[in-house]
């Protein structure tokens, strides 16, 4: 009977979700394109691939509903009928004697282990995996740090969710320690309800933990890596006084580059973005079965200009050896040594053999590979870094460079303003993408929070009636249940803070290898907004059903429940 009901609910819910996706996916695709997150050709049409995904999603929804109900049915089926009747009688007696102090769980439930042994072992196993991911981050190239942290955060959240009943009593006592010292009984009732209803508290705190924990980890990881990348780029171009950019044009014209280079008393380096393909050196940790052909972002530059303008973190070899079209500068992610011969495939498909002139420390940006400007193809430079030579007057040089670059398609800006502009553009793109991801997470977990609290509040009708009969007014009862909801949200926030501290602590250790002193950025606005959304949903999902329940006379509810 239970499984059949689960199938009906699963089919109805999955069908509704699939129907809504057909309407929402095109609107979402248009939003992504309109805000520049996705390219203009991106769309979400109904095709046979998306139809297969809908079928898979439908089947998964039904399967999860069936499995969830099946697990609960098996657990309930282990209780003998006479034991269930005996506990039901005890529950009525305990409720009459202790009021709301026993919450919605029976007296014997409070004495059972908070979670079974299998759940504890699963939680510890996931926790070990999450800590291993964080510990591995400093050992791998920086390219993998964001991915490892993004994987470690959900693993920590899952581990915390599995083990939360063990720590929720302690967190609840800590959160309510100061309010419980007051004269009124409200704080005591709130604390007692949370402590005697660990399952309900854990079920409600888990969505808050997931929402706020993911939001904090995603926003903080993105912001911290962006800050480190900005500092890394700033160190590379710190000797440049001006940067000539193409403005709204696709690139700098050859004439503009030549005019700036002709200014007396300056060294200039024009960089052109490109992509090269190669098979990196052997690395048993990353490529135990052999490295595949991989793409690497690169910058094409005139060899003689590279060392004169840019400051690069060389770990082996010398930039002076990067002198012609037969040499290349790579970073540590290539797993090559200075002097090695590497086979490189250019963006146009040409295959060339180059000698590694220098190896740079692996970083977070795209500036770890440099090839000769001969291999830029038809692409135009995207930046021209200008540095005054010793003895040249900076003001005179700046005026001359600005005049040479003033052709209507380029502009010369100070290095500080250029880095700030690049940071602002990338931050805006990242902010929109995270708002998109965070919005979906808040909507999804908001449903979980509301569903759990609405159901649990309706099941507490007799408890609320006993509070009324003990002398509390309806307004006081509503304030108690509202405080309970906020307490549960606070517990979830404390758990989320612990998850974020662990994941960001591992990221901070890794970032110090790139730029020492790089801080961990925690954007208060998005995190606080996510937490406030969870609190608002919890309040509405608790107070509204409680208010509706209190409309029934308390004596009638007690007699009906007893």
Tab-separated table of C-alpha atoms in Angstrom, residues 253-496:
chain	number	residue	atom	x	y	z
A	253	UNK	CA	45.617	46.914	-35.428
A	254	UNK	CA	49.171	46.380	-36.629
A	255	UNK	CA	49.454	50.099	-37.350
A	256	UNK	CA	48.584	51.028	-33.768
A	257	UNK	CA	51.080	48.541	-32.358
A	258	UNK	CA	53.827	49.846	-34.643
A	259	UNK	CA	53.090	53.488	-33.733
A	260	UNK	CA	53.335	52.772	-30.004
A	261	UNK	CA	56.532	50.782	-30.441
A	262	UNK	CA	58.008	53.710	-32.330
A	263	UNK	CA	57.599	56.061	-29.355
A	264	UNK	CA	61.092	56.973	-28.070
A	265	UNK	CA	62.090	55.671	-24.650
A	266	UNK	CA	59.636	52.782	-24.298
A	267	UNK	CA	59.683	49.000	-24.310
A	268	UNK	CA	56.444	47.413	-25.474
A	269	UNK	CA	55.167	43.840	-25.579
A	270	UNK	CA	52.071	42.918	-27.574
A	271	UNK	CA	50.319	39.686	-26.588
A	272	UNK	CA	47.886	37.750	-28.750
A	273	UNK	CA	45.657	35.053	-27.225
A	274	UNK	CA	45.820	31.656	-28.874
A	275	UNK	CA	45.581	27.962	-28.038
A	276	UNK	CA	48.158	25.213	-28.408
A	277	UNK	CA	47.706	21.456	-28.061
A	278	UNK	CA	50.229	19.004	-26.697
A	279	UNK	CA	50.640	15.801	-24.733
A	280	UNK	CA	52.021	16.806	-21.323
A	281	UNK	CA	54.797	14.911	-19.623
A	282	UNK	CA	54.126	11.809	-17.539
A	283	UNK	CA	52.458	12.298	-14.184
A	284	UNK	CA	51.302	9.144	-12.329
A	285	UNK	CA	49.015	11.175	-10.068
A	286	UNK	CA	47.082	13.022	-12.785
A	287	UNK	CA	47.554	10.681	-15.755
A	288	UNK	CA	48.129	7.137	-14.482
A	289	UNK	CA	47.144	5.696	-17.886
A	290	UNK	CA	49.144	8.214	-19.900
A	291	UNK	CA	48.391	11.840	-20.649
A	292	UNK	CA	45.996	12.653	-23.506
A	293	UNK	CA	46.280	15.466	-26.040
A	294	UNK	CA	45.205	18.590	-24.122
A	295	UNK	CA	44.533	22.229	-25.074
A	296	UNK	CA	46.422	24.996	-23.283
A	297	UNK	CA	45.636	28.734	-23.444
A	298	UNK	CA	48.734	30.556	-24.649
A	299	UNK	CA	49.883	34.040	-25.556
A	300	UNK	CA	51.898	34.828	-28.647
A	301	UNK	CA	54.539	37.500	-28.141
A	302	UNK	CA	57.734	38.696	-29.792
A	303	UNK	CA	60.484	36.790	-27.880
A	304	UNK	CA	62.737	39.823	-27.475
A	305	UNK	CA	59.922	41.811	-25.816
A	306	UNK	CA	58.785	39.270	-23.236
A	307	UNK	CA	61.490	39.614	-20.580
A	308	UNK	CA	61.830	43.361	-21.160
A	309	UNK	CA	58.257	44.192	-20.071
A	310	UNK	CA	56.648	41.301	-18.216
A	311	UNK	CA	57.749	39.809	-14.884
A	312	UNK	CA	57.164	36.067	-14.902
A	313	UNK	CA	57.682	33.499	-12.081
A	314	UNK	CA	60.456	31.373	-13.606
A	315	UNK	CA	61.269	28.175	-11.698
A	316	UNK	CA	63.766	26.706	-14.153
A	317	UNK	CA	65.491	27.811	-17.341
A	318	UNK	CA	65.721	31.443	-18.413
A	319	UNK	CA	63.548	33.859	-20.373
A	320	UNK	CA	66.721	34.909	-22.180
A	321	UNK	CA	66.643	31.525	-23.931
A	322	UNK	CA	63.223	32.360	-25.373
A	323	UNK	CA	64.848	34.005	-28.360
A	324	UNK	CA	63.320	32.650	-31.577
A	325	UNK	CA	60.494	30.705	-33.198
A	326	UNK	CA	61.944	27.374	-32.121
A	327	UNK	CA	61.466	27.945	-28.367
A	328	UNK	CA	58.518	28.039	-26.005
A	329	UNK	CA	57.828	29.037	-22.398
A	330	UNK	CA	55.558	26.634	-20.458
A	331	UNK	CA	54.358	26.242	-16.889
A	332	UNK	CA	54.627	23.361	-14.461
A	333	UNK	CA	51.339	21.790	-15.588
A	334	UNK	CA	53.150	20.594	-18.740
A	335	UNK	CA	55.457	18.399	-16.583
A	336	UNK	CA	58.427	19.348	-18.730
A	337	UNK	CA	61.915	20.570	-17.886
A	338	UNK	CA	63.930	23.372	-19.437
A	339	UNK	CA	65.676	22.098	-22.570
A	340	UNK	CA	63.081	19.415	-23.354
A	341	UNK	CA	61.730	19.084	-26.876
A	342	UNK	CA	57.936	19.219	-27.111
A	343	UNK	CA	55.619	18.618	-30.036
A	344	UNK	CA	52.934	21.273	-30.265
A	345	UNK	CA	49.880	21.529	-32.494
A	346	UNK	CA	48.871	25.120	-33.201
A	347	UNK	CA	45.322	26.457	-33.470
A	348	UNK	CA	45.470	26.216	-37.279
A	349	UNK	CA	46.478	22.538	-37.136
A	350	UNK	CA	50.191	22.959	-37.827
A	351	UNK	CA	52.581	20.669	-35.966
A	352	UNK	CA	55.846	22.152	-34.704
A	353	UNK	CA	58.668	20.903	-32.496
A	354	UNK	CA	59.834	23.462	-29.919
A	355	UNK	CA	62.435	23.561	-27.170
A	356	UNK	CA	61.378	24.572	-23.646
A	357	UNK	CA	63.303	27.737	-22.811
A	358	UNK	CA	61.847	28.306	-19.341
A	359	UNK	CA	59.329	26.747	-16.977
A	360	UNK	CA	57.011	29.042	-15.025
A	361	UNK	CA	55.293	28.364	-11.731
A	362	UNK	CA	51.783	27.072	-12.453
A	363	UNK	CA	49.173	29.713	-11.764
A	364	UNK	CA	45.446	30.335	-11.916
A	365	UNK	CA	45.406	32.534	-14.993
A	366	UNK	CA	45.910	31.863	-18.690
A	367	UNK	CA	49.400	33.368	-18.832
A	368	UNK	CA	51.532	30.289	-18.278
A	369	UNK	CA	52.435	29.506	-21.909
A	370	UNK	CA	54.182	31.825	-24.368
A	371	UNK	CA	55.004	31.153	-28.008
A	372	UNK	CA	56.495	33.298	-30.730
A	373	UNK	CA	54.207	35.892	-32.332
A	374	UNK	CA	54.739	34.024	-35.575
A	375	UNK	CA	52.304	31.397	-34.316
A	376	UNK	CA	49.466	33.849	-33.613
A	377	UNK	CA	47.980	33.270	-37.050
A	378	UNK	CA	45.536	35.935	-38.192
A	379	UNK	CA	44.440	36.954	-34.708
A	380	UNK	CA	45.113	40.494	-33.530
A	381	UNK	CA	46.793	41.430	-30.232
A	382	UNK	CA	44.445	42.024	-27.315
A	383	UNK	CA	46.874	44.097	-25.217
A	384	UNK	CA	50.095	46.073	-25.585
A	385	UNK	CA	52.092	46.549	-22.377
A	386	UNK	CA	54.275	49.658	-22.326
A	387	UNK	CA	57.200	50.278	-19.977
A	388	UNK	CA	59.345	53.437	-19.890
A	389	UNK	CA	63.060	52.788	-20.259
A	390	UNK	CA	65.436	53.924	-17.527
A	391	UNK	CA	66.022	57.662	-17.801
A	392	UNK	CA	62.858	58.366	-19.802
A	393	UNK	CA	60.384	60.874	-18.411
A	394	UNK	CA	57.190	58.947	-17.471
A	395	UNK	CA	54.908	61.932	-18.139
A	396	UNK	CA	56.367	62.520	-21.580
A	397	UNK	CA	56.226	58.827	-22.419
A	398	UNK	CA	52.619	58.583	-21.276
A	399	UNK	CA	51.548	61.540	-23.388
A	400	UNK	CA	53.315	60.160	-26.455
A	401	UNK	CA	51.827	56.681	-26.025
A	402	UNK	CA	48.325	58.078	-25.535
A	403	UNK	CA	48.697	60.147	-28.698
A	404	UNK	CA	49.994	57.170	-30.685
A	405	UNK	CA	47.133	54.950	-29.509
A	406	UNK	CA	44.421	57.559	-30.140
A	407	UNK	CA	43.115	56.230	-33.455
A	408	UNK	CA	39.481	55.724	-32.458
A	409	UNK	CA	39.875	51.969	-32.012
A	410	UNK	CA	42.308	51.776	-29.072
A	411	UNK	CA	43.088	53.542	-25.836
A	412	UNK	CA	46.032	53.707	-23.463
A	413	UNK	CA	45.110	53.351	-19.798
A	414	UNK	CA	47.217	53.140	-16.632
A	415	UNK	CA	48.016	49.635	-15.519
A	416	UNK	CA	45.986	49.959	-12.307
A	417	UNK	CA	42.861	51.012	-14.173
A	418	UNK	CA	43.308	48.231	-16.718
A	419	UNK	CA	43.525	45.522	-14.035
A	420	UNK	CA	40.519	47.002	-12.214
A	421	UNK	CA	38.514	46.995	-15.454
A	422	UNK	CA	39.390	43.370	-16.197
A	423	UNK	CA	38.521	42.365	-12.634
A	424	UNK	CA	35.175	44.165	-12.781
A	425	UNK	CA	34.193	42.497	-16.056
A	426	UNK	CA	35.083	39.012	-14.859
A	427	UNK	CA	33.412	39.621	-11.497
A	428	UNK	CA	30.178	40.678	-13.217
A	429	UNK	CA	30.144	37.552	-15.383
A	430	UNK	CA	30.855	35.332	-12.383
A	431	UNK	CA	28.206	37.084	-10.266
A	432	UNK	CA	25.482	36.429	-12.836
A	433	UNK	CA	26.474	32.779	-13.183
A	434	UNK	CA	26.463	32.267	-9.416
A	435	UNK	CA	23.133	34.060	-9.052
A	436	UNK	CA	21.729	31.633	-11.599
A	437	UNK	CA	23.083	28.594	-9.739
A	438	UNK	CA	22.212	29.997	-6.304
A	439	UNK	CA	18.696	30.900	-7.387
A	440	UNK	CA	17.972	27.330	-8.430
A	441	UNK	CA	19.442	26.023	-5.158
A	442	UNK	CA	17.331	28.396	-3.045
A	443	UNK	CA	14.166	27.448	-4.922
A	444	UNK	CA	14.854	23.749	-4.597
A	445	UNK	CA	15.842	23.717	-0.940
A	446	UNK	CA	13.128	26.247	-0.144
A	447	UNK	CA	10.599	23.624	-1.176
A	448	UNK	CA	12.304	21.108	1.125
A	449	UNK	CA	12.292	23.534	4.073
A	450	UNK	CA	8.665	24.509	3.551
A	451	UNK	CA	7.512	20.925	3.036
A	452	UNK	CA	9.232	19.650	6.185
A	453	UNK	CA	7.990	22.462	8.410
A	454	UNK	CA	4.422	22.486	7.098
A	455	UNK	CA	4.068	18.744	7.658
A	456	UNK	CA	5.700	18.767	11.089
A	457	UNK	CA	3.665	21.773	12.259
A	458	UNK	CA	0.388	20.143	11.230
A	459	UNK	CA	1.394	16.980	13.089
A	460	UNK	CA	1.928	19.068	16.242
A	461	UNK	CA	-1.705	20.113	16.512
A	462	UNK	CA	-2.186	18.384	19.881
A	463	UNK	CA	1.054	19.858	21.216
A	464	UNK	CA	-0.043	23.368	20.243
A	465	UNK	CA	-3.408	22.751	21.869
A	466	UNK	CA	-1.694	21.759	25.126
A	467	UNK	CA	0.274	25.008	25.015
A	468	UNK	CA	-3.005	26.900	24.711
A	469	UNK	CA	-4.526	24.988	27.648
A	470	UNK	CA	-1.433	25.679	29.748
A	471	UNK	CA	-2.168	29.392	29.550
A	472	UNK	CA	-0.421	30.703	26.420
A	473	UNK	CA	-2.339	33.020	24.142
A	474	UNK	CA	-2.499	32.297	20.395
A	475	UNK	CA	-0.001	35.095	19.777
A	476	UNK	CA	2.414	33.585	22.309
A	477	UNK	CA	2.075	30.145	20.720
A	478	UNK	CA	2.837	31.642	17.312
A	479	UNK	CA	5.880	33.383	18.725
A	480	UNK	CA	7.118	30.087	20.187
A	481	UNK	CA	6.777	28.175	16.919
A	482	UNK	CA	8.367	31.094	15.041
A	483	UNK	CA	11.300	31.041	17.446
A	484	UNK	CA	11.616	27.280	16.956
A	485	UNK	CA	11.792	27.793	13.183
A	486	UNK	CA	14.464	30.459	13.550
A	487	UNK	CA	16.394	28.220	15.946
A	488	UNK	CA	16.430	25.415	13.402
A	489	UNK	CA	17.629	27.844	10.726
A	490	UNK	CA	20.342	29.044	13.111
A	491	UNK	CA	21.462	25.445	13.640
A	492	UNK	CA	21.672	24.982	9.881
A	493	UNK	CA	23.659	28.201	9.565
A	494	UNK	CA	26.161	27.069	12.199
A	495	UNK	CA	26.626	23.775	10.358
A	496	UNK	CA	27.016	25.647	7.052
